[in-house]
Short mmCIF file of C-alpha atoms and ligand atoms in Angstrom, two decimals:
data_model
loop_
_atom_site.label_atom_id
_atom_site.label_comp_id
_atom_site.label_asym_id
_atom_site.label_seq_id
_atom_site.Cartn_x
_atom_site.Cartn_y
_atom_site.Cartn_z
CA MET A 1 -61.89 237.69 161.13
CA SER A 2 -60.76 235.76 164.23
CA GLY A 3 -58.91 232.54 163.49
CA THR A 4 -58.04 233.80 160.00
CA ALA A 5 -54.76 232.63 158.57
CA TRP A 6 -52.84 235.58 157.12
CA VAL A 7 -50.04 235.67 154.53
CA ASN A 8 -47.81 238.70 155.04
CA GLU A 9 -45.78 240.09 152.18
CA ALA A 10 -42.09 240.34 153.17
CA LEU A 11 -40.97 242.95 150.59
CA TYR A 12 -40.39 245.78 153.07
CA SER A 13 -39.32 245.26 156.68
CA ALA A 14 -41.27 248.22 158.07
CA TRP A 15 -44.42 248.14 155.95
CA GLY A 16 -46.48 245.76 153.93
CA GLN A 17 -49.71 244.14 152.91
CA ARG A 18 -51.27 240.93 154.10
CA PHE A 19 -53.81 238.54 152.56
CA ALA A 20 -56.41 236.51 154.40
CA CYS A 21 -55.52 233.00 153.25
CA LYS A 22 -58.30 230.54 152.46
CA ALA A 23 -56.02 227.66 151.49
CA GLU A 24 -52.39 226.99 150.73
CA ILE A 25 -52.25 225.36 147.29
CA ALA A 26 -48.51 224.72 146.92
CA ARG A 27 -45.32 225.60 148.73
CA VAL A 28 -41.98 224.54 147.21
CA ARG A 29 -38.40 225.50 148.02
CA SER A 30 -36.88 225.41 144.54
CA ARG A 31 -33.18 225.69 143.76
CA TYR A 32 -33.66 229.46 143.53
CA GLN A 33 -36.48 230.61 145.77
CA ASP A 34 -39.41 229.85 148.02
CA ILE A 35 -42.51 229.47 145.85
CA LEU A 36 -45.96 229.85 147.42
CA VAL A 37 -49.33 229.58 145.70
CA PHE A 38 -52.38 230.21 147.85
CA ASP A 39 -56.05 231.09 147.59
CA SER A 40 -56.67 234.52 149.07
CA ALA A 41 -60.04 235.78 150.30
CA SER A 42 -59.62 239.04 148.38
CA HIS A 43 -57.55 238.56 145.20
CA GLY A 44 -58.13 234.99 144.06
CA ARG A 45 -55.10 232.80 143.71
CA VAL A 46 -51.74 234.45 144.47
CA LEU A 47 -48.17 233.55 143.47
CA MET A 48 -45.42 234.68 145.85
CA LEU A 49 -41.65 234.21 145.47
CA ASP A 50 -39.54 234.60 148.61
CA GLY A 51 -42.52 236.27 150.26
CA VAL A 52 -43.00 238.88 147.51
CA VAL A 53 -46.22 239.11 145.48
CA GLN A 54 -45.59 238.24 141.81
CA ILE A 55 -49.14 238.06 140.53
CA THR A 56 -52.70 237.68 141.76
CA GLU A 57 -55.58 236.42 139.65
CA ALA A 58 -57.52 239.57 140.49
CA ASP A 59 -55.11 242.19 139.16
CA GLU A 60 -52.52 240.45 136.95
CA PHE A 61 -54.19 241.86 133.82
CA VAL A 62 -53.06 245.38 134.78
CA TYR A 63 -49.36 244.60 134.78
CA GLN A 64 -49.34 242.01 131.98
CA GLU A 65 -51.24 244.24 129.54
CA MET A 66 -48.95 247.23 130.10
CA MET A 67 -45.74 245.18 130.01
CA ALA A 68 -46.67 243.47 126.73
CA HIS A 69 -48.78 245.87 124.65
CA VAL A 70 -46.85 249.13 125.18
CA PRO A 71 -43.46 248.04 123.76
CA LEU A 72 -44.98 246.00 120.91
CA LEU A 73 -47.39 248.73 119.81
CA ASN A 74 -44.79 251.48 120.08
CA HIS A 75 -42.41 249.36 118.01
CA GLY A 76 -45.14 248.73 115.47
CA ASP A 77 -43.54 245.75 113.74
CA ALA A 78 -42.18 243.46 116.46
CA ALA A 79 -42.13 239.92 115.08
CA ARG A 80 -39.51 238.38 117.40
CA VAL A 81 -39.98 238.90 121.13
CA LEU A 82 -37.83 237.75 124.05
CA VAL A 83 -39.61 237.46 127.41
CA ILE A 84 -37.27 237.15 130.38
CA GLY A 85 -38.58 235.69 133.62
CA GLY A 86 -42.35 235.65 133.32
CA GLY A 87 -42.61 232.02 134.41
CA ASP A 88 -46.32 232.44 135.14
CA GLY A 89 -46.97 232.80 131.42
CA GLY A 90 -49.02 236.01 131.60
CA ILE A 91 -46.71 238.18 129.52
CA LEU A 92 -46.16 235.39 126.98
CA ARG A 93 -49.92 235.02 126.54
CA ARG A 94 -50.39 238.70 125.78
CA VAL A 95 -47.37 238.90 123.50
CA LEU A 96 -48.82 236.05 121.44
CA GLN A 97 -52.11 237.95 121.09
CA HIS A 98 -50.29 240.20 118.62
CA ARG A 99 -50.88 238.88 115.10
CA GLY A 100 -47.52 240.18 113.93
CA VAL A 101 -45.52 238.16 116.46
CA ARG A 102 -43.91 235.21 114.69
CA ARG A 103 -41.61 234.03 117.50
CA ALA A 104 -41.79 234.49 121.27
CA VAL A 105 -39.01 233.04 123.43
CA LEU A 106 -39.52 232.88 127.20
CA VAL A 107 -36.39 232.37 129.31
CA GLU A 108 -37.22 231.48 132.93
CA ILE A 109 -34.56 230.29 135.35
CA ASP A 110 -36.90 228.32 137.61
CA GLU A 111 -38.76 225.43 136.01
CA GLN A 112 -40.74 225.01 139.22
CA VAL A 113 -42.37 228.41 138.69
CA ILE A 114 -43.49 227.29 135.22
CA ALA A 115 -44.72 223.93 136.48
CA LEU A 116 -46.64 225.35 139.44
CA SER A 117 -48.11 228.18 137.33
CA LYS A 118 -49.32 225.71 134.71
CA ALA A 119 -50.80 223.47 137.41
CA HIS A 120 -52.34 226.03 139.75
CA LEU A 121 -52.68 229.26 137.75
CA PRO A 122 -53.71 227.93 134.33
CA GLY A 123 -55.69 231.02 133.40
CA ILE A 124 -52.58 233.24 133.57
CA GLY A 125 -50.63 231.59 130.77
CA GLY A 126 -53.66 230.07 129.05
CA ASP A 127 -52.76 228.46 125.73
CA ALA A 128 -49.50 230.38 125.39
CA TRP A 129 -47.57 227.33 126.50
CA THR A 130 -48.73 225.31 123.48
CA ASP A 131 -48.65 228.10 120.90
CA PRO A 132 -46.43 226.94 117.99
CA ARG A 133 -44.76 230.37 117.90
CA ALA A 134 -43.63 230.05 121.54
CA GLU A 135 -40.35 228.57 122.75
CA VAL A 136 -39.82 228.09 126.49
CA VAL A 137 -36.21 227.96 127.68
CA VAL A 138 -35.35 227.05 131.27
CA GLY A 139 -32.12 228.84 132.19
CA ASP A 140 -30.46 232.00 133.43
CA ALA A 141 -31.41 234.76 131.01
CA ILE A 142 -28.02 236.44 131.36
CA HIS A 143 -26.45 233.45 129.64
CA TYR A 144 -29.20 233.41 127.02
CA VAL A 145 -28.65 237.03 126.01
CA PHE A 146 -24.87 236.57 125.88
CA GLU A 147 -25.31 233.63 123.50
CA ALA A 148 -28.17 234.97 121.34
CA PRO A 149 -27.19 236.21 117.86
CA ALA A 150 -27.02 239.96 117.19
CA ALA A 151 -30.24 241.62 116.02
CA SER A 152 -32.24 238.44 116.67
CA PHE A 153 -35.11 240.12 118.53
CA ASP A 154 -37.28 243.22 118.03
CA ALA A 155 -38.42 243.55 121.64
CA VAL A 156 -37.20 242.29 125.03
CA ILE A 157 -39.61 242.24 127.97
CA VAL A 158 -37.92 241.67 131.33
CA ASP A 159 -40.54 240.33 133.69
CA SER A 160 -38.11 239.46 136.46
CA THR A 161 -38.11 239.49 140.20
CA ASP A 162 -36.49 242.48 141.90
CA PRO A 163 -32.73 243.14 141.59
CA ALA A 164 -31.70 240.71 144.31
CA GLY A 165 -30.66 237.07 144.14
CA VAL A 166 -31.05 235.50 140.71
CA GLY A 167 -32.77 238.62 139.39
CA GLU A 168 -29.83 240.90 140.10
CA VAL A 169 -27.96 240.09 136.87
CA LEU A 170 -30.93 241.41 134.85
CA PHE A 171 -30.27 244.95 136.02
CA THR A 172 -26.55 245.15 135.17
CA GLU A 173 -24.61 247.00 132.49
CA ASP A 174 -23.56 243.65 130.97
CA PHE A 175 -27.19 242.68 130.60
CA TYR A 176 -28.20 245.93 128.93
CA ARG A 177 -25.18 245.85 126.63
CA GLU A 178 -26.23 242.40 125.47
CA CYS A 179 -29.86 243.51 125.11
CA ALA A 180 -28.72 246.30 122.78
CA ARG A 181 -26.72 243.75 120.79
CA VAL A 182 -29.49 241.15 120.42
CA LEU A 183 -32.06 243.81 119.49
CA SER A 184 -32.60 244.88 115.87
CA ASP A 185 -32.17 248.55 114.92
CA GLY A 186 -35.65 249.66 116.00
CA GLY A 187 -35.55 247.42 119.07
CA VAL A 188 -36.91 248.20 122.52
CA VAL A 189 -36.45 246.69 125.97
CA VAL A 190 -38.81 247.22 128.91
CA ASN A 191 -38.41 245.91 132.43
CA GLN A 192 -40.31 245.70 135.67
CA GLY A 193 -38.87 248.71 137.44
CA GLY A 194 -40.37 248.43 140.90
CA VAL A 195 -42.45 250.97 142.82
CA PRO A 196 -40.42 254.22 142.87
CA PHE A 197 -42.04 255.56 146.05
CA MET A 198 -40.26 252.71 147.86
CA GLN A 199 -37.66 251.51 145.30
CA GLY A 200 -36.63 254.71 143.50
CA GLU A 201 -32.93 253.97 143.81
CA GLU A 202 -33.40 250.73 141.81
CA LEU A 203 -35.03 252.70 138.99
CA ARG A 204 -32.32 255.36 139.08
CA LEU A 205 -29.54 252.78 138.86
CA SER A 206 -31.13 250.68 136.13
CA SER A 207 -32.04 253.76 134.07
CA ALA A 208 -28.47 255.05 134.24
CA ARG A 209 -27.22 251.65 133.05
CA ARG A 210 -29.71 251.52 130.17
CA ALA A 211 -28.71 255.04 129.13
CA ALA A 212 -25.18 253.81 128.45
CA PHE A 213 -26.42 251.61 125.59
CA PHE A 214 -29.71 253.10 124.35
CA PRO A 215 -30.33 256.55 122.85
CA ASP A 216 -33.76 256.83 124.43
CA THR A 217 -34.38 255.78 128.03
CA HIS A 218 -37.47 256.61 130.01
CA ALA A 219 -40.17 254.84 132.00
CA TYR A 220 -43.92 254.55 132.02
CA ALA A 221 -46.23 254.13 134.99
CA VAL A 222 -48.91 251.61 135.86
CA ALA A 223 -51.08 251.30 138.95
CA VAL A 224 -50.93 247.64 139.98
CA PRO A 225 -53.07 247.30 143.14
CA THR A 226 -50.96 244.58 144.76
CA TYR A 227 -47.58 246.15 143.98
CA VAL A 228 -47.95 248.34 147.04
CA GLY A 229 -46.59 251.89 147.28
CA GLY A 230 -48.35 253.71 144.48
CA LEU A 231 -47.42 253.76 140.81
CA MET A 232 -45.09 251.08 139.47
CA ALA A 233 -42.46 252.11 136.90
CA ILE A 234 -41.73 250.06 133.81
CA GLY A 235 -38.26 250.90 132.51
CA TRP A 236 -38.04 251.81 128.83
CA ALA A 237 -35.00 251.79 126.54
CA ALA A 238 -35.18 252.12 122.74
CA LYS A 239 -32.59 252.14 119.98
CA ASP A 240 -34.74 254.55 117.95
CA PRO A 241 -35.71 257.75 119.84
CA LYS A 242 -38.78 258.09 117.61
CA CYS A 243 -40.14 254.77 118.94
CA ARG A 244 -41.63 256.42 122.02
CA ALA A 245 -43.36 259.27 120.14
CA VAL A 246 -46.55 257.56 118.95
CA THR A 247 -49.96 259.22 119.20
CA ALA A 248 -52.98 257.59 120.85
CA ALA A 249 -54.69 257.48 117.45
CA GLU A 250 -51.76 255.61 115.90
CA VAL A 251 -51.52 253.28 118.93
CA GLU A 252 -55.24 252.51 118.50
CA ARG A 253 -54.78 251.79 114.79
CA ARG A 254 -51.87 249.45 115.51
CA ALA A 255 -53.79 247.73 118.32
CA ALA A 256 -56.71 247.05 115.98
CA GLU A 257 -54.31 245.70 113.34
CA ALA A 258 -52.59 243.52 115.96
CA GLY A 259 -55.87 242.05 117.21
CA VAL A 260 -55.49 243.51 120.71
CA LEU A 261 -58.05 246.34 120.69
CA GLY A 262 -61.13 245.51 122.73
CA THR A 263 -59.46 242.64 124.64
CA THR A 264 -58.05 244.67 127.56
CA ARG A 265 -59.28 245.79 130.99
CA TYR A 266 -56.55 248.29 131.93
CA TRP A 267 -54.72 249.22 128.72
CA THR A 268 -56.30 251.75 126.35
CA PRO A 269 -54.59 253.90 123.72
CA GLU A 270 -54.99 256.95 126.00
CA ILE A 271 -53.68 255.11 129.09
CA HIS A 272 -50.78 253.85 126.94
CA VAL A 273 -49.68 257.31 125.84
CA GLY A 274 -50.48 258.94 129.18
CA ALA A 275 -48.38 256.40 131.10
CA PHE A 276 -45.19 258.01 129.79
CA ASN A 277 -46.11 261.27 131.54
CA LEU A 278 -44.50 260.74 134.93
CA PRO A 279 -45.05 262.56 138.24
CA PRO A 280 -41.93 264.49 139.29
CA TYR A 281 -41.01 262.08 142.10
CA ILE A 282 -40.65 259.32 139.49
CA ALA A 283 -39.20 261.46 136.67
CA GLU A 284 -36.39 262.57 138.99
CA CYS A 285 -35.23 258.92 139.17
CA LEU A 286 -34.54 259.06 135.42
CA ARG A 287 -32.32 262.12 135.38
CA ARG A 288 -28.94 261.18 133.99
CA ALA A 289 -26.23 261.38 136.63
N1 LIG B 1 -44.62 240.28 137.75
C1 LIG B 1 -43.58 239.97 138.72
C2 LIG B 1 -42.95 241.24 139.22
O1 LIG B 1 -43.24 242.31 138.68
O2 LIG B 1 -42.15 241.16 140.18
C3 LIG B 1 -42.56 239.04 138.10
C4 LIG B 1 -43.18 237.71 137.77
S1 LIG B 1 -42.18 236.43 137.17
C5 LIG B 1 -42.82 235.13 138.13
C6 LIG B 1 -40.56 236.72 137.80
C7 LIG B 1 -39.66 235.58 137.37
O3 LIG B 1 -38.33 236.00 137.10
C8 LIG B 1 -39.50 234.46 138.41
O4 LIG B 1 -40.21 233.31 137.99
C9 LIG B 1 -38.01 234.21 138.50
O5 LIG B 1 -37.68 232.84 138.63
C10 LIG B 1 -37.54 234.82 137.19
N2 LIG B 1 -36.10 235.17 137.16
C11 LIG B 1 -35.39 235.82 138.11
N3 LIG B 1 -34.09 235.93 137.75
C12 LIG B 1 -33.98 235.33 136.52
C13 LIG B 1 -32.89 235.12 135.62
N4 LIG B 1 -31.65 235.55 135.93
N5 LIG B 1 -33.14 234.49 134.45
C14 LIG B 1 -34.40 234.06 134.14
N6 LIG B 1 -35.47 234.21 134.96
C15 LIG B 1 -35.26 234.85 136.14
#
């Protein structure tokens, strides 16, 4: 494709993907990061932060479904959900699909990500932004969790950037200590845990930190096409060790009750349960030091 404009992902210095760019939609240097929204020839509209793919219209359903439905269906009675990061609105939209959710708070540090996502990626967040159960807070989530009352949430979903820059605080012992405090007794926290084939050390470190405050820590895997490097790990930490042990049949029953069954394109009850069975190269990142 001579004369094609390409957008190269800058996640890894020695390897990466590129997108043929049809048009640049928005490029803003916010207080926190470089925000780029562009139309790709292959994956629809793409959101990049500091040169790293956050979501594409073509495959965002994969990640958003697994980040939202797995913790809420394993919990089984999550009414109060805290979404951290997630300024594109995709996780918030899927959390609010669950009939049992009464309150969903999204804490995003960069209001420009929210504004540009609403303007240029409206299908990602959909009507989540105007749902009466939703509260959108612009701020650093580390401050939010320090100030939130104890046992005020049933699930925390950390849809952050990688552990660098503003995202770094969301992978610290302080953060996980506060997550354990703000979660109710059966509470669960999941977090975007990177692609272990390339970022295994991040998963090992964050898992060890979660293990200091949660009786059950693990991860589950999802194959997000544009998170290059093979399976992505979603970190798992639960205050009740029984929370993870739910059968596919029970997950299906809960999904039907929640109003989620039949609305997904990646998640199924069998994929949900199977995702916790990790290949050895990922499981080894979870072994307690
Ligand atoms: N799905 C993407 C992934 O897996 O990398 C993440 C998408 S979401 C856009 C990531 C968001 O986390 C960004 O909008 C970023 O501004 C936000 N973020 C990073 N650090 C944060 C913090 N300390 N508090 C709140 N939001 C934060």
